[in-house]
Short mmCIF file of C-alpha atoms in Angstrom, two decimals:
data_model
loop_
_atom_site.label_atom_id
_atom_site.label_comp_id
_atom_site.label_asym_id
_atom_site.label_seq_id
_atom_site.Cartn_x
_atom_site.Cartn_y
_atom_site.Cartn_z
CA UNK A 1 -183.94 6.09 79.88
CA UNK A 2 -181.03 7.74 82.05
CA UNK A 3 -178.34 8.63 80.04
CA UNK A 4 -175.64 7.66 82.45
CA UNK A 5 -176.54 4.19 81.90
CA UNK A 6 -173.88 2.64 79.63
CA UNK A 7 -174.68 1.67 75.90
CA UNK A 8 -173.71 -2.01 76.42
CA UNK A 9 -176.23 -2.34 79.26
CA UNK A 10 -179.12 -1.08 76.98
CA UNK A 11 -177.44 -3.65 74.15
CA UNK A 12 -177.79 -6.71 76.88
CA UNK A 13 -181.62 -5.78 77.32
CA UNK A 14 -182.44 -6.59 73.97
CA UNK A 15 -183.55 -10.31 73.68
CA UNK A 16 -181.29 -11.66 71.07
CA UNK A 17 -178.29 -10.32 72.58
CA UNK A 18 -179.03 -11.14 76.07
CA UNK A 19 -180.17 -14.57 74.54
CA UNK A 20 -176.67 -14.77 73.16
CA UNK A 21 -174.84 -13.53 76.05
CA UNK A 22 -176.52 -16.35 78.37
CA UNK A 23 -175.96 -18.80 76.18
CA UNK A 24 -172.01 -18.10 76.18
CA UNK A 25 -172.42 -17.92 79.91
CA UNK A 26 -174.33 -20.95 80.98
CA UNK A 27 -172.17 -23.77 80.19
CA UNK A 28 -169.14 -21.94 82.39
CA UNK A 29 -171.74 -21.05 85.43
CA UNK A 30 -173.25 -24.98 85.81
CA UNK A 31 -169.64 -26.04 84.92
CA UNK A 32 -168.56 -23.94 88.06
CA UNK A 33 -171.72 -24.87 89.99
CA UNK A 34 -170.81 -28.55 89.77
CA UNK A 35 -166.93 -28.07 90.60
CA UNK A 36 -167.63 -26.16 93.55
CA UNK A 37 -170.53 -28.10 94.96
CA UNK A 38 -168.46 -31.46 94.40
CA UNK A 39 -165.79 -29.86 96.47
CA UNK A 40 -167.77 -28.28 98.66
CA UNK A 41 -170.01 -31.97 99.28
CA UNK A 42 -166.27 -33.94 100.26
CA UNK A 43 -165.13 -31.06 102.43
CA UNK A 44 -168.41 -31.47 104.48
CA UNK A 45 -169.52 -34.83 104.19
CA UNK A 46 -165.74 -36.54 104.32
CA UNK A 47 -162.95 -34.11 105.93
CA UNK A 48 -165.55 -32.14 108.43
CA UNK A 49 -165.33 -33.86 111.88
CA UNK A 50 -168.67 -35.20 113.54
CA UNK A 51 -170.29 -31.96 115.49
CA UNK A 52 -169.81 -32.50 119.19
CA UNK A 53 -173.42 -32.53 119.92
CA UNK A 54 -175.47 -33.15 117.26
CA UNK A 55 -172.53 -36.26 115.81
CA UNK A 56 -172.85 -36.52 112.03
CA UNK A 57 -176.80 -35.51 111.77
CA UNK A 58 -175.58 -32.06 111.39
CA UNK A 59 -173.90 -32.27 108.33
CA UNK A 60 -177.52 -32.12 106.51
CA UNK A 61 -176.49 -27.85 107.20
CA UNK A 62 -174.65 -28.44 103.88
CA UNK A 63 -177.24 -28.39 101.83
CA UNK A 64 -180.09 -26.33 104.10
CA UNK A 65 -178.49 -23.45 105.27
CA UNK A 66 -177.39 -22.46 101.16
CA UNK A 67 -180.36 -23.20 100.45
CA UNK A 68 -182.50 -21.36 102.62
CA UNK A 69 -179.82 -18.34 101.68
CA UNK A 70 -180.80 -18.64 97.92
CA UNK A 71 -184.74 -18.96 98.86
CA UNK A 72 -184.31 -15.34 100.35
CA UNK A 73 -181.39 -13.94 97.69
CA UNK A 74 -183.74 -15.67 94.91
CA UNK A 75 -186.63 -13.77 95.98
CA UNK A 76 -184.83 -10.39 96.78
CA UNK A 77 -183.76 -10.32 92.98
CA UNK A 78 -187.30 -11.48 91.66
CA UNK A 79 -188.71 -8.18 93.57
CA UNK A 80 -185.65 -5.84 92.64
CA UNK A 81 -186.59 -7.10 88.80
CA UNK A 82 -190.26 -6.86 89.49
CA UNK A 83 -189.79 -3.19 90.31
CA UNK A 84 -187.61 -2.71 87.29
CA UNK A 85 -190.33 -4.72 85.50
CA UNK A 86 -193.10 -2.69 86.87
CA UNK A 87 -191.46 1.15 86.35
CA UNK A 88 -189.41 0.67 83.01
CA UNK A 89 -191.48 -2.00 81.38
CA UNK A 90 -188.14 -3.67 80.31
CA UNK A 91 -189.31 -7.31 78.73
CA UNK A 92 -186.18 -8.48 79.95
CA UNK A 93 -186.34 -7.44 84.03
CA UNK A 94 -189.92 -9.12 83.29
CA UNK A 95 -188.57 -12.02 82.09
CA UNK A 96 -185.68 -12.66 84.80
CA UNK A 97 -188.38 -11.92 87.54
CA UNK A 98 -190.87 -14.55 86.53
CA UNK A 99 -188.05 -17.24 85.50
CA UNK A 100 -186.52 -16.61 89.13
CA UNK A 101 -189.67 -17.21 90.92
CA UNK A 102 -189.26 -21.17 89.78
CA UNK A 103 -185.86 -21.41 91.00
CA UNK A 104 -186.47 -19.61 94.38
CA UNK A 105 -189.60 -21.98 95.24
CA UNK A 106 -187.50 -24.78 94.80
CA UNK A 107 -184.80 -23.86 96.96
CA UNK A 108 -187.64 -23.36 99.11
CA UNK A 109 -189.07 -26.53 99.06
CA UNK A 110 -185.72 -28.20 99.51
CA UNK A 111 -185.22 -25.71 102.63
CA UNK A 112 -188.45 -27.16 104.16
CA UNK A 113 -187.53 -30.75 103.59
CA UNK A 114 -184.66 -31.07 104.18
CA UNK A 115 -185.04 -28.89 107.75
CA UNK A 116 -187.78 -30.96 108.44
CA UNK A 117 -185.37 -34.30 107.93
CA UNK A 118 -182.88 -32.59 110.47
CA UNK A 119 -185.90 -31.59 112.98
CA UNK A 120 -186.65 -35.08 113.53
CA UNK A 121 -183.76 -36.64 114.69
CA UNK A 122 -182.54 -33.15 116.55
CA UNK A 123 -185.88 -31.55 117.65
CA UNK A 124 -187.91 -35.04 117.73
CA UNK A 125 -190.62 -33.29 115.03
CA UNK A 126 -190.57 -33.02 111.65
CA UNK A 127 -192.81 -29.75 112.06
CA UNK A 128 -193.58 -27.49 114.41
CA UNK A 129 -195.40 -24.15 113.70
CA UNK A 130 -192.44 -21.75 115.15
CA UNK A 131 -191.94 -18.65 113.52
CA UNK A 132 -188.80 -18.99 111.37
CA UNK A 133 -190.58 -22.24 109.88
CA UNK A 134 -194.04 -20.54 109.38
CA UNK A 135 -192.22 -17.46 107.51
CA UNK A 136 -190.52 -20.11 105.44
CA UNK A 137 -193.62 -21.84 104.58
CA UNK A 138 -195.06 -18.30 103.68
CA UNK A 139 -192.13 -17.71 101.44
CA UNK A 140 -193.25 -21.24 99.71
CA UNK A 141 -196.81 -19.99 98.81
CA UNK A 142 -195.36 -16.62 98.08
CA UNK A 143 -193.34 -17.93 94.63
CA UNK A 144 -196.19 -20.30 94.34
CA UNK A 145 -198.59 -17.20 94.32
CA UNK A 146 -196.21 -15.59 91.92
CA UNK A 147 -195.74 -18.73 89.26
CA UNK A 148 -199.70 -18.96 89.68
CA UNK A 149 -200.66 -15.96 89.12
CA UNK A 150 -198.21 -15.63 86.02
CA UNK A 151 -199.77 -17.98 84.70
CA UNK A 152 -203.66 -17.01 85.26
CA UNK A 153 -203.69 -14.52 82.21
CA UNK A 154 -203.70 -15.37 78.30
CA UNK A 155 -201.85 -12.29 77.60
CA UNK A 156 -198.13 -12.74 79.25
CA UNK A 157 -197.33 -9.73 80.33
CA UNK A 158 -200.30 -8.79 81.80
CA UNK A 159 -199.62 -11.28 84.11
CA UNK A 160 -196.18 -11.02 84.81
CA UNK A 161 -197.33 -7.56 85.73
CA UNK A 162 -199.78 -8.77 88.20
CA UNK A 163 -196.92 -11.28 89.28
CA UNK A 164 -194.38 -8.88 89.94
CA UNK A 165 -196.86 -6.76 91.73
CA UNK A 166 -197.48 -9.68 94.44
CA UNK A 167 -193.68 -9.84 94.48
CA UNK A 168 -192.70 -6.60 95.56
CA UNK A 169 -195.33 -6.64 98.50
CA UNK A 170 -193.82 -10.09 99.49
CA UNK A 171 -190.64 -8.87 99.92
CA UNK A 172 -191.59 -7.68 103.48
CA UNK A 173 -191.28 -11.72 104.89
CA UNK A 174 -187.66 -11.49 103.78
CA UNK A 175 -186.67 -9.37 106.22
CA UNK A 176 -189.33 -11.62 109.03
CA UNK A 177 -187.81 -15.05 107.79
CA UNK A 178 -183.98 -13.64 108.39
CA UNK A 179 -185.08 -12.06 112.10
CA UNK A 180 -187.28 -14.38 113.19
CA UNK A 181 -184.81 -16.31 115.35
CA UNK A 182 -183.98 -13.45 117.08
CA UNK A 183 -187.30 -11.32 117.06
CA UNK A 184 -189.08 -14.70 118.00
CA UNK A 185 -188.39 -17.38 121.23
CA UNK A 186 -187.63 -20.24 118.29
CA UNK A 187 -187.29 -23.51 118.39
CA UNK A 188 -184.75 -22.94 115.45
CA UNK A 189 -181.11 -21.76 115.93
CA UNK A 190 -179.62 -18.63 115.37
CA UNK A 191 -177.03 -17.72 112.88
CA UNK A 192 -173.58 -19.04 113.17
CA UNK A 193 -172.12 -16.93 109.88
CA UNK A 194 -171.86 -13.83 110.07
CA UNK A 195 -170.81 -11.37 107.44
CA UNK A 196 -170.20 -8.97 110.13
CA UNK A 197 -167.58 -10.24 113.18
CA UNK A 198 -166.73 -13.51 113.66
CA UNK A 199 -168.82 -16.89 112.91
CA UNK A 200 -169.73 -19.24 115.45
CA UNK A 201 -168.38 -22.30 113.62
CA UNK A 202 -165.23 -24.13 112.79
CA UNK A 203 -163.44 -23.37 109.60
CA UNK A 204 -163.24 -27.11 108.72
CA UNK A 205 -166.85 -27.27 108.84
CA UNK A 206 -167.59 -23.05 107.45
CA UNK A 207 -165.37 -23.36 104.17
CA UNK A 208 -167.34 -26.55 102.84
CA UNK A 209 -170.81 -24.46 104.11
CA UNK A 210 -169.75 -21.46 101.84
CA UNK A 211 -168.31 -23.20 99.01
CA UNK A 212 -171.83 -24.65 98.76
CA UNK A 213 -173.19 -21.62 99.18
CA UNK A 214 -170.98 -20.11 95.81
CA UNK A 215 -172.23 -23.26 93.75
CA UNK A 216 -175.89 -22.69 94.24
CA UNK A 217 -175.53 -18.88 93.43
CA UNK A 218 -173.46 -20.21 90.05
CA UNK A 219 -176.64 -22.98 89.96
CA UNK A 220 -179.03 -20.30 89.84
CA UNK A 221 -177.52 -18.50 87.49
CA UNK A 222 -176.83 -21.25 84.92
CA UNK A 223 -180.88 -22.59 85.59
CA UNK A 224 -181.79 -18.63 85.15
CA UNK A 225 -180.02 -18.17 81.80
CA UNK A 226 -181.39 -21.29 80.46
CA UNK A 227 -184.83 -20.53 81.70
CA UNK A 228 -184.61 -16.74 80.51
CA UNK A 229 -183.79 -17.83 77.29
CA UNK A 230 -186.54 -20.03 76.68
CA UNK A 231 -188.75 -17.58 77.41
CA UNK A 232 -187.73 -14.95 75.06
CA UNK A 233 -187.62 -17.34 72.43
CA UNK A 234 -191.33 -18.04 73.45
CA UNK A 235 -191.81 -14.21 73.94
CA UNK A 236 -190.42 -13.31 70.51
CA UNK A 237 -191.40 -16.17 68.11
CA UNK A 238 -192.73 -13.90 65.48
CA UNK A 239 -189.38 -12.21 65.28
CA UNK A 240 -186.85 -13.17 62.24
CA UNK A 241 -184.21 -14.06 65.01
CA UNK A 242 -185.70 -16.90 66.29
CA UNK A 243 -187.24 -18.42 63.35
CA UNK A 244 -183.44 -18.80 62.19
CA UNK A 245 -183.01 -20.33 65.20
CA UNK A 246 -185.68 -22.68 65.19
CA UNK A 247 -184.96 -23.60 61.32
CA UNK A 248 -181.01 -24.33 62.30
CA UNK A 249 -182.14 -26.45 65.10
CA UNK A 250 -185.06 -28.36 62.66
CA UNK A 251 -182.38 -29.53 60.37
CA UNK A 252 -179.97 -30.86 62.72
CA UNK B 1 -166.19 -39.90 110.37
CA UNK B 2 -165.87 -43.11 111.96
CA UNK B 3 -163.18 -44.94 110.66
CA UNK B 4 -162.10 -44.50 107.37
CA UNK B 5 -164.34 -47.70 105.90
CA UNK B 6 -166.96 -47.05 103.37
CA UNK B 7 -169.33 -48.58 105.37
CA UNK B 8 -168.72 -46.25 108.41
CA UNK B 9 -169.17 -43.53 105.93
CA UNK B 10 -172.71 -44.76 104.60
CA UNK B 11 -173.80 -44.81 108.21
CA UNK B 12 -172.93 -41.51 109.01
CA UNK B 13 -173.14 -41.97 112.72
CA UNK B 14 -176.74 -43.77 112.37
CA UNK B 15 -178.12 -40.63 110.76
CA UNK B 16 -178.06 -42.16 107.32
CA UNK B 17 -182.28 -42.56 107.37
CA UNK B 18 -181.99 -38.39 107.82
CA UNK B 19 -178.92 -37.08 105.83
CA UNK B 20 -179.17 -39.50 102.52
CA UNK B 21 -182.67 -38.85 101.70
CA UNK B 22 -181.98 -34.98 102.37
CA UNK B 23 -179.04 -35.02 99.88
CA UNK B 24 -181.78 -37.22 97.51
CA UNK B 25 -184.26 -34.27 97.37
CA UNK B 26 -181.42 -31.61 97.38
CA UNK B 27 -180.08 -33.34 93.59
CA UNK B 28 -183.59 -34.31 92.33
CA UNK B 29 -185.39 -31.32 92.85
CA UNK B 30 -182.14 -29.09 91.21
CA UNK B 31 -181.73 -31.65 88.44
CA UNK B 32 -185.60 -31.71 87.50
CA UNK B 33 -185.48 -27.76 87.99
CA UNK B 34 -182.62 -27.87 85.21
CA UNK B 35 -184.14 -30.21 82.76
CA UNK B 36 -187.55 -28.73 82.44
CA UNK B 37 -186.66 -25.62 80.49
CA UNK B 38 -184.57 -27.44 77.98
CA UNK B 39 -187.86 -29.86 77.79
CA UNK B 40 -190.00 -26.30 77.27
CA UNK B 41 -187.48 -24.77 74.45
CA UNK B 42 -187.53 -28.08 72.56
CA UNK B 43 -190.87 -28.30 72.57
CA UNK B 44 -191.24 -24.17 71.88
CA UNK B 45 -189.44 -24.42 68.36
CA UNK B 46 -191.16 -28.00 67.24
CA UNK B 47 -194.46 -25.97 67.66
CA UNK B 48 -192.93 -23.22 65.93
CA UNK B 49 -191.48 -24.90 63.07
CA UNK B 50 -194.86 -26.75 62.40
CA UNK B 51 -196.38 -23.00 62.69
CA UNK B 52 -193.53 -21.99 59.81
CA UNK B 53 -193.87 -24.94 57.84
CA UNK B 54 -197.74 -24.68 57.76
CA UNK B 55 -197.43 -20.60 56.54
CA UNK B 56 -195.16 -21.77 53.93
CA UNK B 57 -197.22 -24.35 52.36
CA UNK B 58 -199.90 -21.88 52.40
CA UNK B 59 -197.79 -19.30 50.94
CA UNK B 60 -197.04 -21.78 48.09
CA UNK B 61 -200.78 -22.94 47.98
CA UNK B 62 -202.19 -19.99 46.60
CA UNK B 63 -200.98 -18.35 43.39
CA UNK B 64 -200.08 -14.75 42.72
CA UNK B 65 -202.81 -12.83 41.59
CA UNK B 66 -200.77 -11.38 38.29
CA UNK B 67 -198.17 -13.26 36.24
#
């Protein structure tokens, strides 16, 4: 590969140091995940005031909108690691692409539910087929067509292969899921944060909303490293590295 | 909130039929999405140990072909 690529980033694609490295790392990211999403859980469902229109209903945005942020950010890095996957044949961009594809589907599923929950009282539907909750839905079967077809083959990289193929082409709804409130006459709101310019919301009720947002980025990346590493233990069982492993955990 | 009572805060405004069982799915789905791998890698290294434990006995099983 490149040589301008450091020698500690080729050292952290080799499975037993990357399994190391995650291990270190996990305990500190869900410790982090929890610590920010139990602050970030009283800021928005004790000190935030009651919206002035929608009364207390809207504090269900907690939980969606970070959510539905990590459904898209989840499936942006499975296709930016599919690519790696599919032009370096690095196990480990293989690995991190397939183990995020889990992850992102159920941020997507909570997305759905939990939008659907808030539709109902605010909309008077649980459903309707407008075009920022269709794209959602297609971002659903999109990891499920990933996980699915992952699993279809006996050999395991052949199908992550195949999997990170059908990940790269979905990567065009991203962009149609983010735009579709403003491309689209939606049912659905617009964006009130905005990286760019000011947001359209309170800062009693925005610093809970991105506090939540920080824990389920340090979420995902304790359930990635946890996931990642069982599946290089799985990937490498014939190697000396984890049979020590597995023999140190037997006698315990 | 209304009030600062516990049960004002339960009722969120009569939205608690919405908001709770959002929150519900939020925790269940993350905490079943965080136990299943630890439920894969234990079962992973049972299998593998049986797979070890079985090539050893072999390994003992037959004798070396020259003293």
């Amino acid at each position: 590969m490149a040589n301008w690529i450091p020698l500690w980033l080729h050292k952290l694609g080799s499975p037993p140091i990357f399994y190391r490295f995650a291990g270190v790392l996990r305990p500190w990211m869900l410790a982090l995940a929890v610590l920010l999403g139990a602050v970030a859980l009283y800021g928005g469902l004790v000190l935030a005031p009651p919206d002035y229109q929608q009364s207390d209903a809207y504090r269900i945005i907690f939980i969606h909108v970070p959510s539905a942020w990590m459904s898209l950010f989840i499936y942006g890095v499975m296709a930016v690691a599919s690519f790696i996957a599919l032009v370096w044949r690095i196990k480990l961009a293989e690995v991190v692409a397939m183990e995020s594809a889990p992850i992102g589907a159920a941020f997507t599923f909570i997305t759905l539910v939990t939008g659907s929950l808030w539709g109902k009282p605010m909309w008077g539907t649980w459903w309707t087929w407008d075009a920022r909750l269709t794209s959602e839905l297609v971002l659903l079967f999109l990891y499920l067509g990933v996980i699915g077809l992952y699993h279809s083959f006996e050999d395991r990289r052949q199908g992550a292969r195949a999997a990170a193929f059908l990940a790269i082409i979905g990567i065009i709804n991203v962009p149609i899921v983010h735009f579709s409130v403003n491309w689209w006459n939606t049912l659905h709101q617009g964006s009130t944060v905005r990286i760019l310019g000011p947001s359209k919301m309170s800062g009693d009720m925005l610093w809970p909303l991105l506090t939540m947002m920080a824990a389920t980025k340090f979420y995902y990346l304790a359930s990635l490293f946890s996931r990642v590493r069982v599946d290089l233990l799985a990937m490498e069982s014939g190697k000396d590295w984890v049979r020590q492993i597995a023999e140190r955990e037997g006698r315990q | 909130m209304s009030g600062l009572s516990l049960s004002g805060f339960f009722a969120m405004g009569g939205y608690a039929a919405y908001i709770w069982p959002a929150y519900a799915v939020f925790f269940i789905v993350l905490i079943a999405d965080f136990i299943a791998p630890s439920l894969r890698r234990r079962r992973n290294l049972c299998e593998l140990r049986t797979r070890l434990a079985r090539q050893a006995a072999r390994a003992t099983r037959t004798p070396p072909a020259s003293p």
